[in-house]
PDB file of C-alpha atoms in Angstrom:
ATOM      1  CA  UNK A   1      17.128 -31.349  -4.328  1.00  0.00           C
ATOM      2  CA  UNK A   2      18.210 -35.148  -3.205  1.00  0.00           C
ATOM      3  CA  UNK A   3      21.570 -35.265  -1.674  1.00  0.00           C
ATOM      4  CA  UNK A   4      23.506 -38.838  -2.275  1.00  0.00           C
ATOM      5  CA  UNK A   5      22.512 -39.491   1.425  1.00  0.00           C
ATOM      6  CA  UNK A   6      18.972 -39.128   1.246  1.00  0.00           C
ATOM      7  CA  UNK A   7      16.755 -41.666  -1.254  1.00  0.00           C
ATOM      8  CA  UNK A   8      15.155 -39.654  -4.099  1.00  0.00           C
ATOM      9  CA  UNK A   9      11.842 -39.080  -3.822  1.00  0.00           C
ATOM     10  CA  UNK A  10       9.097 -40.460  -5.430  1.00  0.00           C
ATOM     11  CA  UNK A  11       7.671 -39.093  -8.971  1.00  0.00           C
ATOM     12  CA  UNK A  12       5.113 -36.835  -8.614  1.00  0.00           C
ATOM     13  CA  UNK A  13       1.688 -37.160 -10.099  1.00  0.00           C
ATOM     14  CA  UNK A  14       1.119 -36.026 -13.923  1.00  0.00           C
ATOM     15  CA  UNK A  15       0.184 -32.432 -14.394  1.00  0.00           C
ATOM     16  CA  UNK A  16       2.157 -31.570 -11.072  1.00  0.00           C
ATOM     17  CA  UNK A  17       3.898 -28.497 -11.790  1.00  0.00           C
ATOM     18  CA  UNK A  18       7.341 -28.448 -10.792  1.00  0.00           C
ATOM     19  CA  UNK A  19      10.219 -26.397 -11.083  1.00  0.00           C
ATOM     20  CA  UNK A  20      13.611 -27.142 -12.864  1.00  0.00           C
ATOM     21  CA  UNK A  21      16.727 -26.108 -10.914  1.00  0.00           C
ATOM     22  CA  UNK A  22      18.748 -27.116 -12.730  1.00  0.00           C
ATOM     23  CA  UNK A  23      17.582 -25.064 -15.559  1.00  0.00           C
ATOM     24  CA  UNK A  24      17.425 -21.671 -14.319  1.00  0.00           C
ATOM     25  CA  UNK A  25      14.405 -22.692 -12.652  1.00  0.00           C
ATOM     26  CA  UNK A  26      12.183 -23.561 -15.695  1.00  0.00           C
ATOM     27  CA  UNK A  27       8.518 -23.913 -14.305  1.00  0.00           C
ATOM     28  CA  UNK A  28       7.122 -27.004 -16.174  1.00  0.00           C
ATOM     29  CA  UNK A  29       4.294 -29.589 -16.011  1.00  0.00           C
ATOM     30  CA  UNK A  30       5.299 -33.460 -14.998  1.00  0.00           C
ATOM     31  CA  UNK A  31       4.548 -35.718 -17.907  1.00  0.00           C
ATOM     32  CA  UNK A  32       5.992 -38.704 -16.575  1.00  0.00           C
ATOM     33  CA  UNK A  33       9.374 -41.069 -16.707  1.00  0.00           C
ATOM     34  CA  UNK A  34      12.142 -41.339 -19.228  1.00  0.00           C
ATOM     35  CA  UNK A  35      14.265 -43.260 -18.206  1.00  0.00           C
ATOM     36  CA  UNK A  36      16.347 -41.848 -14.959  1.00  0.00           C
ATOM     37  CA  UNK A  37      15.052 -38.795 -15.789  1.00  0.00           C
ATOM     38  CA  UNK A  38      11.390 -36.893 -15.634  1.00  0.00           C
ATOM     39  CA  UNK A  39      10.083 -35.532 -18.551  1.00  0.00           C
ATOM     40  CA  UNK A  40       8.923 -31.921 -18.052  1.00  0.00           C
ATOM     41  CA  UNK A  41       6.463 -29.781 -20.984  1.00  0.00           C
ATOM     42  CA  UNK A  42       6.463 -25.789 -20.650  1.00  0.00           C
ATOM     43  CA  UNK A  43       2.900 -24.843 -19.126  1.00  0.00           C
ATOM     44  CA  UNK A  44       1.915 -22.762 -22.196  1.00  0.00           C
ATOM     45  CA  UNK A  45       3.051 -25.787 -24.512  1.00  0.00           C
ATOM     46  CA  UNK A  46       5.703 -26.765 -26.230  1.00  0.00           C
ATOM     47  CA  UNK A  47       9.004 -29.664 -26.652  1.00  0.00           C
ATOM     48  CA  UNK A  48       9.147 -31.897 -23.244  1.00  0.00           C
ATOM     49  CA  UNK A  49      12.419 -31.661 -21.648  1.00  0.00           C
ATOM     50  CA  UNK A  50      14.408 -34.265 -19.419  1.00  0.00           C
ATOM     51  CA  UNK A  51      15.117 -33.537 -15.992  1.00  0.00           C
ATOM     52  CA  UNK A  52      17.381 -34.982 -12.923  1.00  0.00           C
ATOM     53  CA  UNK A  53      15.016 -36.064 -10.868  1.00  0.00           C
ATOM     54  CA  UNK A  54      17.088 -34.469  -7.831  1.00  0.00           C
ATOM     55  CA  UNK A  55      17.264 -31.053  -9.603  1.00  0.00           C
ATOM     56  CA  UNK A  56      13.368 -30.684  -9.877  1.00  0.00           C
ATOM     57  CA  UNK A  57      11.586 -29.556  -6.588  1.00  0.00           C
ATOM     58  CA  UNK A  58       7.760 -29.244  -6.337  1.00  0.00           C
ATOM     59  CA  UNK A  59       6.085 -25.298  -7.340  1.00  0.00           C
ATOM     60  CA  UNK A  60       5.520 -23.109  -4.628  1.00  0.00           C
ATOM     61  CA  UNK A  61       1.933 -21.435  -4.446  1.00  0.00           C
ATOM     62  CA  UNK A  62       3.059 -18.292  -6.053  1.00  0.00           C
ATOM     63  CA  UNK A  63       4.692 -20.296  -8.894  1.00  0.00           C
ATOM     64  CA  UNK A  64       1.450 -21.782  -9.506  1.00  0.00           C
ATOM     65  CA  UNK A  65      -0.318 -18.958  -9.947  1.00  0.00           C
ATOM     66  CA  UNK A  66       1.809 -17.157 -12.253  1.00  0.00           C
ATOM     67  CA  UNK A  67       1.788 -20.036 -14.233  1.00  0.00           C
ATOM     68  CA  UNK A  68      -2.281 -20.464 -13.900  1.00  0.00           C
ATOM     69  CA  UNK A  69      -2.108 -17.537 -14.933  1.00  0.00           C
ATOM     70  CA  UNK A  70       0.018 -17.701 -18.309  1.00  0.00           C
ATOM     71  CA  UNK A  71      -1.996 -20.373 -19.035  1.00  0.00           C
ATOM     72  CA  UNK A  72      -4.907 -19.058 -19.103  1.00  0.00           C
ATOM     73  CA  UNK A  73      -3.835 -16.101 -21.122  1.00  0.00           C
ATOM     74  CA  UNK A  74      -2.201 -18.855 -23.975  1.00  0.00           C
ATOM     75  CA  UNK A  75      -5.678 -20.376 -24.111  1.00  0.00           C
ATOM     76  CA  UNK A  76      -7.247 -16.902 -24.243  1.00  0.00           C
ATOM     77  CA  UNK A  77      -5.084 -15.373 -27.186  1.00  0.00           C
ATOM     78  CA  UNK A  78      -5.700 -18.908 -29.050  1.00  0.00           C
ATOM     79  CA  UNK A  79      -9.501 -18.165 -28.785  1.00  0.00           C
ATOM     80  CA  UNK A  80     -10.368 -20.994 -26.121  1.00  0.00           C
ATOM     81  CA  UNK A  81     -11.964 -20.654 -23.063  1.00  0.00           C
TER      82      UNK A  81
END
């Protein structure tokens, strides 16, 4: 998280999966700006959601597996591969 201090960092790229702190640490895949805030989307689909920017820190490795993971099993149950 930014601190009032520090300048907030940039956006990350699209598709970078981040994590929500300020949500009970809702995993989520960067879609892009709205406004002041990033707009997030669940990895197995779903509504976006808006973000503080300074709430939202980058996945660590075992985040991104688990939600690799998750994904894959959404696409498997749907029937794609």
């Amino acid at each position: 998280m930014c601190e009032a201090n520090h300048p907030q960092a940039p956006p990350p790229l699209p598709g970078t999966l981040v994590v929500d702190t300020g949500r009970d640490d809702r995993l989520g895949e960067f879609r892009g700006l709205a406004g002041p805030y990033w707009a997030l989307r669940p990895v197995r689909g779903g509504p976006e959601w808006e973000a503080e920017p300074r709430e939202v820190r980058l996945a660590e490795p075992m985040e991104r597996l688990r939600a690799e993971i998750a994904r894959r099993n959404a696409r498997s149950a749907e029937g794609r591969p």
